Every structure is written in C-alpha cells, then in structure tokens.
Short mmCIF file of C-alpha atoms and ligand atoms in Angstrom, two decimals:
data_model
loop_
_atom_site.label_atom_id
_atom_site.label_comp_id
_atom_site.label_asym_id
_atom_site.label_seq_id
_atom_site.Cartn_x
_atom_site.Cartn_y
_atom_site.Cartn_z
CA UNK A 1 -0.01 -0.01 0.00
CA UNK A 2 3.02 2.35 -0.36
CA UNK A 3 1.34 4.29 -3.18
CA UNK A 4 -1.68 5.07 -1.02
CA UNK A 5 -2.51 8.74 -1.60
CA UNK A 6 -1.82 11.48 0.95
CA UNK A 7 -4.99 13.27 -0.06
CA UNK A 8 -8.18 11.18 -0.12
CA UNK A 9 -10.70 13.58 -1.50
CA UNK A 10 -12.59 11.34 -3.87
CA UNK A 11 -13.08 7.68 -4.65
CA UNK A 12 -11.16 8.53 -7.88
CA UNK A 13 -8.02 8.92 -5.74
CA UNK A 14 -7.93 5.15 -5.22
CA UNK A 15 -7.53 2.27 -7.64
CA UNK A 16 -9.30 -1.07 -7.38
CA UNK A 17 -6.25 -2.80 -5.81
CA UNK A 18 -6.08 -0.15 -3.08
CA UNK A 19 -9.81 -0.51 -2.41
CA UNK A 20 -9.46 -4.33 -2.22
CA UNK A 21 -6.57 -3.89 0.23
CA UNK A 22 -8.69 -1.50 2.38
CA UNK A 23 -11.52 -4.03 2.44
CA UNK A 24 -9.19 -6.82 3.49
CA UNK A 25 -7.45 -4.73 6.21
CA UNK A 26 -10.82 -3.49 7.53
CA UNK A 27 -12.03 -7.07 7.79
CA UNK A 28 -8.83 -8.04 9.71
CA UNK A 29 -9.30 -5.09 12.08
CA UNK A 30 -12.94 -6.05 12.60
CA UNK A 31 -12.11 -9.66 13.41
CA UNK A 32 -9.02 -8.71 15.36
CA UNK A 33 -6.72 -10.62 12.95
CA UNK A 34 -4.48 -7.60 12.54
CA UNK A 35 -2.94 -5.17 15.01
CA UNK A 36 -2.22 -1.53 14.42
CA UNK A 37 1.20 -1.12 12.84
CA UNK A 38 1.43 2.51 13.89
CA UNK A 39 4.57 3.46 15.70
CA UNK A 40 4.80 2.65 19.39
CA UNK A 41 7.54 5.08 20.27
CA UNK A 42 6.65 8.05 18.06
CA UNK A 43 2.86 8.03 18.17
CA UNK A 44 1.33 9.86 15.23
CA UNK A 45 -0.99 12.74 15.95
CA UNK A 46 -4.24 12.89 14.06
CA UNK A 47 -6.75 15.79 14.05
CA UNK A 48 -10.35 16.04 13.03
CA UNK A 49 -11.55 19.40 11.79
CA UNK A 50 -15.23 19.49 11.16
CA UNK A 51 -16.75 22.77 9.93
CA UNK A 52 -20.18 21.10 9.53
CA UNK A 53 -22.15 18.99 12.06
CA UNK A 54 -21.47 15.29 12.40
CA UNK A 55 -22.34 12.46 14.76
CA UNK A 56 -21.13 9.36 12.84
CA UNK A 57 -18.11 10.46 10.81
CA UNK A 58 -16.33 12.54 13.45
CA UNK A 59 -16.81 10.14 16.33
CA UNK A 60 -16.01 7.00 14.36
CA UNK A 61 -12.78 8.65 13.16
CA UNK A 62 -12.01 9.63 16.79
CA UNK A 63 -12.57 6.05 17.95
CA UNK A 64 -10.61 4.61 14.99
CA UNK A 65 -7.65 6.90 15.71
CA UNK A 66 -7.54 5.87 19.40
CA UNK A 67 -7.96 2.21 18.61
CA UNK A 68 -4.91 2.49 16.31
CA UNK A 69 -2.89 3.90 19.20
CA UNK A 70 -2.46 7.39 17.72
CA UNK A 71 -2.97 10.65 19.59
CA UNK A 72 -6.20 12.46 18.79
CA UNK A 73 -6.98 16.14 18.77
CA UNK A 74 -10.22 17.77 17.71
CA UNK A 75 -9.33 21.02 16.00
CA UNK A 76 -12.21 23.36 16.77
CA UNK A 77 -12.56 25.64 13.72
CA UNK A 78 -15.00 27.92 15.50
CA UNK A 79 -12.42 28.99 18.11
CA UNK A 80 -9.41 28.77 15.74
CA UNK A 81 -7.56 31.45 13.81
CA UNK A 82 -9.58 30.47 10.73
CA UNK A 83 -12.08 32.90 12.28
CA UNK A 84 -9.38 35.59 12.17
CA UNK A 85 -8.98 35.17 8.41
CA UNK A 86 -6.20 32.63 8.35
CA UNK A 87 -6.28 30.52 5.12
CA UNK A 88 -6.93 26.76 5.21
CA UNK A 89 -3.41 26.19 3.86
CA UNK A 90 -1.75 28.18 6.60
CA UNK A 91 -3.94 26.42 9.14
CA UNK A 92 -2.92 22.98 7.90
CA UNK A 93 0.80 24.00 7.73
CA UNK A 94 0.55 25.21 11.31
CA UNK A 95 -0.91 21.88 12.41
CA UNK A 96 1.83 20.04 10.45
CA UNK A 97 4.54 22.04 12.12
CA UNK A 98 3.05 21.26 15.49
CA UNK A 99 3.58 17.63 14.61
CA UNK A 100 0.16 16.63 13.39
CA UNK A 101 0.50 13.94 10.73
CA UNK A 102 -3.01 13.68 9.32
CA UNK A 103 -6.22 15.71 9.40
CA UNK A 104 -9.76 14.60 8.62
CA UNK A 105 -11.61 17.59 7.28
CA UNK A 106 -15.34 18.32 6.72
CA UNK A 107 -16.59 21.54 5.18
CA UNK A 108 -19.47 23.02 3.25
CA UNK A 109 -17.42 24.02 0.15
CA UNK A 110 -17.22 21.41 -2.63
CA UNK A 111 -13.70 20.52 -3.89
CA UNK A 112 -12.08 22.62 -1.17
CA UNK A 113 -9.22 20.16 -0.74
CA UNK A 114 -8.38 20.01 -4.51
CA UNK A 115 -6.08 23.01 -4.04
CA UNK A 116 -3.75 20.76 -2.05
CA UNK A 117 -3.44 18.01 -4.67
CA UNK A 118 0.10 18.96 -5.80
CA UNK A 119 1.56 19.97 -2.43
CA UNK A 120 -0.41 18.65 0.53
CA UNK A 121 0.36 20.79 3.60
CA UNK A 122 -0.57 17.76 5.72
CA UNK A 123 -2.04 14.33 4.95
CA UNK A 124 -5.74 14.85 4.40
CA UNK A 125 -8.94 12.76 4.37
CA UNK A 126 -12.18 14.27 3.11
CA UNK A 127 -14.88 13.71 5.70
CA UNK A 128 -17.52 15.27 3.36
CA UNK A 129 -17.12 18.42 1.23
CA UNK A 130 -20.23 20.37 0.25
CA UNK A 131 -22.13 18.41 -2.33
CA UNK A 132 -19.03 16.74 -3.77
CA UNK A 133 -18.04 13.46 -2.10
CA UNK A 134 -17.85 11.47 1.15
CA UNK A 135 -15.43 8.73 0.15
CA UNK A 136 -14.93 7.05 3.56
CA UNK A 137 -18.71 6.63 3.99
CA UNK A 138 -18.97 4.96 0.53
CA UNK A 139 -16.07 2.61 1.39
CA UNK A 140 -17.66 1.52 4.64
CA UNK A 141 -20.94 1.02 2.80
CA UNK A 142 -19.21 -1.20 0.29
CA UNK A 143 -17.65 -3.15 3.19
CA UNK A 144 -21.12 -3.62 4.67
CA UNK A 145 -22.53 -4.80 1.31
CA UNK A 146 -19.64 -7.29 0.80
CA UNK A 147 -20.22 -8.70 4.28
CA UNK A 148 -23.76 -9.51 3.18
CA UNK A 149 -22.81 -10.74 -0.36
CA UNK A 150 -19.17 -11.23 -1.26
CA UNK A 151 -19.88 -11.18 -5.02
CA UNK A 152 -21.76 -8.02 -5.94
CA UNK A 153 -21.33 -8.48 -9.71
CA UNK A 154 -24.65 -7.74 -11.48
CA UNK A 155 -26.46 -6.68 -8.27
CA UNK A 156 -28.44 -3.39 -8.25
CA UNK A 157 -28.48 -0.84 -5.50
CA UNK A 158 -31.12 1.86 -5.68
CA UNK A 159 -30.38 5.18 -3.98
CA UNK A 160 -33.62 6.93 -3.03
CA UNK A 161 -33.68 10.61 -2.20
CA UNK A 162 -31.81 13.84 -2.56
CA UNK A 163 -29.29 12.44 -4.99
CA UNK A 164 -28.22 15.77 -6.41
CA UNK A 165 -26.97 17.00 -3.03
CA UNK A 166 -25.66 13.74 -1.65
CA UNK A 167 -21.91 13.55 -1.38
CA UNK A 168 -22.02 9.84 -0.37
CA UNK A 169 -24.31 9.19 -3.36
CA UNK A 170 -21.68 10.73 -5.65
CA UNK A 171 -18.95 8.58 -4.14
CA UNK A 172 -21.09 5.40 -4.35
CA UNK A 173 -21.71 6.11 -8.09
CA UNK A 174 -17.96 5.95 -8.67
CA UNK A 175 -17.22 3.06 -6.30
CA UNK A 176 -19.96 0.44 -6.80
CA UNK A 177 -19.62 0.05 -10.60
CA UNK A 178 -15.92 -0.92 -9.96
CA UNK A 179 -17.37 -4.03 -8.23
CA UNK A 180 -19.82 -4.81 -11.06
CA UNK A 181 -22.80 -3.27 -9.37
CA UNK A 182 -25.53 -1.27 -11.12
CA UNK A 183 -26.85 1.90 -9.42
CA UNK A 184 -30.25 3.47 -9.91
CA UNK A 185 -30.78 6.98 -8.51
CA UNK A 186 -34.45 7.44 -7.67
CA UNK A 187 -36.32 10.52 -6.47
CA UNK A 188 -38.32 13.49 -7.71
CA UNK A 189 -36.75 15.02 -10.81
CA UNK A 190 -35.40 18.01 -8.98
CA UNK A 191 -33.37 15.62 -6.77
CA UNK A 192 -31.77 13.86 -9.76
CA UNK A 193 -28.77 14.79 -11.87
CA UNK A 194 -29.09 15.07 -15.61
CA UNK A 195 -28.93 11.76 -17.42
CA UNK A 196 -25.96 12.91 -19.47
CA UNK A 197 -23.92 13.48 -16.30
CA UNK A 198 -24.28 9.95 -15.08
CA UNK A 199 -21.28 7.63 -14.95
CA UNK A 200 -21.31 4.24 -16.68
CA UNK A 201 -23.37 1.73 -14.66
CA UNK A 202 -25.62 4.44 -13.20
CA UNK A 203 -29.25 5.07 -14.26
CA UNK A 204 -32.04 7.21 -12.84
CA UNK A 205 -35.78 6.92 -12.33
CA UNK A 206 -38.50 9.06 -10.80
CA UNK A 207 -40.73 6.03 -10.12
CA UNK A 208 -40.29 4.57 -6.63
CA UNK A 209 -42.25 1.37 -7.11
CA UNK A 210 -40.66 0.43 -10.39
CA UNK A 211 -37.22 1.02 -8.91
CA UNK A 212 -38.04 -1.00 -5.75
CA UNK A 213 -39.13 -3.89 -8.00
CA UNK A 214 -35.77 -3.87 -9.82
CA UNK A 215 -33.21 -3.48 -7.01
CA UNK A 216 -31.40 -5.92 -4.68
CA UNK A 217 -30.45 -3.29 -2.09
CA UNK A 218 -32.17 -0.11 -0.97
CA UNK A 219 -30.05 2.93 0.03
CA UNK A 220 -32.04 5.81 1.58
CA UNK A 221 -30.93 9.43 1.86
CA UNK A 222 -32.27 12.23 3.93
CA UNK A 223 -33.40 15.45 2.26
CA UNK A 224 -30.53 17.91 2.77
CA UNK A 225 -32.71 20.86 3.74
CA UNK A 226 -29.67 22.95 4.65
CA UNK A 227 -28.67 22.91 0.96
CA UNK A 228 -32.19 23.83 -0.33
CA UNK A 229 -34.32 26.92 -0.60
CA UNK A 230 -36.12 26.90 2.85
CA UNK A 231 -39.63 27.16 1.34
CA UNK A 232 -39.05 24.31 -1.11
CA UNK A 233 -37.56 22.19 1.70
CA UNK A 234 -40.62 22.59 3.92
CA UNK A 235 -43.04 21.36 1.25
CA UNK A 236 -40.69 18.65 0.07
CA UNK A 237 -40.73 16.63 3.30
CA UNK A 238 -44.60 16.41 3.40
CA UNK A 239 -44.99 15.16 -0.14
CA UNK A 240 -41.83 13.15 -0.14
CA UNK A 241 -42.88 10.49 2.33
CA UNK A 242 -45.98 9.54 0.29
CA UNK A 243 -44.24 9.53 -3.05
CA UNK A 244 -40.65 8.39 -2.38
CA UNK A 245 -40.56 7.29 1.32
CA UNK A 246 -40.08 3.56 1.95
CA UNK A 247 -42.10 1.72 4.66
CA UNK A 248 -41.94 -1.80 6.05
CA UNK A 249 -45.57 -2.43 5.05
CA UNK A 250 -44.85 -1.47 1.52
CA UNK A 251 -41.84 -3.81 1.29
CA UNK A 252 -43.97 -6.59 2.74
CA UNK A 253 -46.77 -5.92 0.22
CA UNK A 254 -44.23 -6.03 -2.63
CA UNK A 255 -42.60 -9.18 -1.20
CA UNK A 256 -39.35 -7.22 -1.31
CA UNK A 257 -37.74 -7.91 2.07
CA UNK A 258 -34.25 -6.72 1.04
CA UNK A 259 -31.49 -4.92 2.97
CA UNK A 260 -32.01 -1.22 3.57
CA UNK A 261 -28.93 0.93 4.04
CA UNK A 262 -28.76 4.50 5.24
CA UNK A 263 -25.64 6.65 5.88
CA UNK A 264 -27.49 8.56 8.60
CA UNK A 265 -28.75 10.77 9.98
CA UNK A 266 -32.21 9.29 9.18
CA UNK A 267 -35.37 11.33 9.33
CA UNK A 268 -38.18 8.97 10.45
CA UNK A 269 -41.46 9.81 8.75
CA UNK A 270 -39.72 11.23 5.69
CA UNK A 271 -37.48 8.80 3.79
CA UNK A 272 -38.54 5.77 5.92
CA UNK A 273 -40.97 4.84 8.67
CA UNK A 274 -40.42 3.84 12.29
CA UNK A 275 -41.26 0.15 11.59
CA UNK A 276 -38.60 -0.09 8.89
CA UNK A 277 -35.80 1.55 10.90
CA UNK A 278 -36.54 -0.84 13.81
CA UNK A 279 -36.69 -3.97 11.58
CA UNK A 280 -33.88 -6.35 10.80
CA UNK A 281 -33.90 -5.17 7.18
CA UNK A 282 -32.32 -1.92 8.34
CA UNK A 283 -28.51 -2.00 8.10
CA UNK A 284 -27.75 1.49 9.36
CA UNK A 285 -26.26 0.25 12.62
CA UNK A 286 -24.12 -2.35 10.83
CA UNK A 287 -22.82 0.56 8.72
CA UNK A 288 -21.99 2.46 11.90
CA UNK A 289 -20.15 -0.56 13.37
CA UNK A 290 -18.22 -1.08 10.13
CA UNK A 291 -17.21 2.59 9.99
CA UNK A 292 -14.60 2.03 12.66
CA UNK A 293 -12.56 -0.84 11.08
CA UNK A 294 -12.83 0.75 7.67
CA UNK A 295 -11.61 4.13 8.96
CA UNK A 296 -8.82 2.38 10.87
CA UNK A 297 -7.76 0.77 7.59
CA UNK A 298 -7.86 4.10 5.73
CA UNK A 299 -5.87 5.99 8.36
CA UNK A 300 -3.26 3.27 8.73
CA UNK A 301 -2.81 2.94 4.96
CA UNK A 302 -2.32 6.69 4.56
CA UNK A 303 0.02 7.08 7.53
CA UNK A 304 2.45 4.36 6.34
CA UNK A 305 2.61 5.53 2.72
CA UNK A 306 6.12 7.00 3.14
CA UNK A 307 5.21 10.19 1.30
CA UNK A 308 7.98 12.76 1.91
CA UNK A 309 6.24 15.51 -0.05
CA UNK A 310 4.09 16.74 2.84
CA UNK A 311 4.28 20.15 4.43
CA UNK A 312 6.86 21.48 1.95
CA UNK A 313 6.65 25.27 1.70
CA UNK A 314 6.87 26.23 -1.93
CA UNK A 315 8.15 29.69 -2.55
CA UNK A 316 11.27 31.69 -3.24
CA UNK A 317 14.31 30.84 -1.13
CA UNK A 318 16.66 33.54 0.12
N1 CP B 1 -23.02 9.58 7.49
C1 CP B 1 -22.57 10.75 7.95
O1 CP B 1 -21.77 11.47 7.35
O2 CP B 1 -23.15 11.09 9.15
P1 CP B 1 -22.69 12.35 10.06
O3 CP B 1 -23.18 13.58 9.32
O4 CP B 1 -23.42 12.14 11.37
O5 CP B 1 -21.22 12.34 10.21
#
C-alpha cells in the first residue's frame, strides 16, 4: 500500500487494488486478525476538523484513531484562527509544524481540498465536502454490502432521495460500478442529476415502485434541507414520504424484504418509517459498526505511505 494517496478527497483517488486492500485490512481489524502497525515510540498525531455538524463520521474517526494507538486532537474551527482570516493552507501548515501527521476535514465547500493536490500541507482525508463526495462513507458502505454478499457483480443498489446534493451518493456512483454493481438513482426530478452527467453503470428513475421492483439493495438518503431553498424544503418533506418514502408495510406488500442501508442521519417519517428503521432489514447500525474498522484501515494505509512531499513550503528561497 506504499502508493496510497496522501490526499483522499474522492473515490477517484484510489484504484481497485487499493480498495481491495482496504476491504481486506478493515475485515482483519474487525475480526481482530491484525494489529495496528502505527509506531509505538513516536505516536502519530491525528486531528479532526469538522466545519459542519457530524455524529457518525467525526466520532468513528475519533474512535478509529484511538484504537490504532495514535494521539487524537479535535481542531475546533469555531475557536481557531480560521475565524481571524487565516487561510486553510496556513492552518494545515501550522498543524503540520506542531507535529500533526493527518487531518480529517469536513466543510461546506465542494472541492475545497483540490487546491492541495500537488503539495499537501498535511495528509488529508475528506470527511465530506459540500455536495461533492464522502469517500470514507462509501467505502464503509461497500464493506457492509460485501459482508452480506461477497460477489456483488450484477447486483443493483437503488439510492432513493436527494441524490443531487448527496456527497455519499456521488462517491457510491464511482465506487460500486468498480465491483460490477448497477446503481439506480431514484427521487423526484429536482433531486436527480441530468442523465448525461451519469457515470457508466448508473441510471435514474422518478418512479419509486418500479425502482423497488428492480433493485437488490435499498439505500435511503435524507433530504438535505440545509442545501435547499427553505420554502421548497418545507413542502418537500410532506409530499416526499408519500411519493418516495419507503415503509416496512410497502416492502412486505411487494414481497421485497431486502437490505435497507442509510448513511444517517435518518429522518423517520420522511425517507422511511419507524417500523422499517426498527426492523432487521435496516442495516444502518451495521454501517456504523463497520465505519470504525474501515476508517482504521484508511488511516493506517495513509500514515504508512512514506510520502515525503508533505508540508513542503513552496516559494522563493533567500
Ligand atoms: N453519514 C454521515 O456522514 O453522518 P454524520 O453527518 O453524522 O457524520
């Protein structure tokens, strides 16, 4: 895994061999067949810096970091010098020069980490950037799917909901076709990307029942009201449950008792009902459990990549 990238912004930053290696290492961590190989004497320091709210991603990274034996700091952007106008690059260089080896960053601006592609000021993992991608969520989702069915070739996963704003949806559309899966994006037309923008292996539909009939796995998304016009968002949730929400009764009626995944947070009464989230079809808690070994695998692979091109200050020398 020596070529593992020092910036994981997108699923496109990884090749299939690296993804296979992550799945294998995550499985070993989960079943305690592998120990952390992080240094015992010089413990790495890893920071999370979340400029948007999070329950799952931030805490599972914090747990993964500590299970690996690294030191953990939570960089609080609200009380940092970012609020005094310091740039993200200067902030990351400051953390690097304090000895921080890796930062997991979440922000509301899409592609914000792309500026560091050539010269990363610090090793970086994207914990969700605007409406772009959430690669570590997609990887742990794939890990969860493979636990249920090791050969996903030819299987179809339907993603219901606010596909246009879903960063994990965008990552899944890049990731799952690499494993032979088909993806159908389903929702009202204003939640769907244009057909011509879809990658190979990805289709869309605005018909919930037809899509449910065709798929092997259901993946539900919440409506990302914070990224919508507030008036449209209010009316969306009322109509949405009737037209695109999925209920346990409906799956029983259709004889479609298939796994239901959700990245969380889930809005009960909107994209799914209470009976479904409490049923054994719901895999959201398995995804949460799998987030820790998968994030341990990602962190360890990045930390041991031997990249010497980190934190270099490019400029004139005097
Ligand atoms: N899945 C996910 O990103 O959840 P959080 O927003 O709680 O981190």
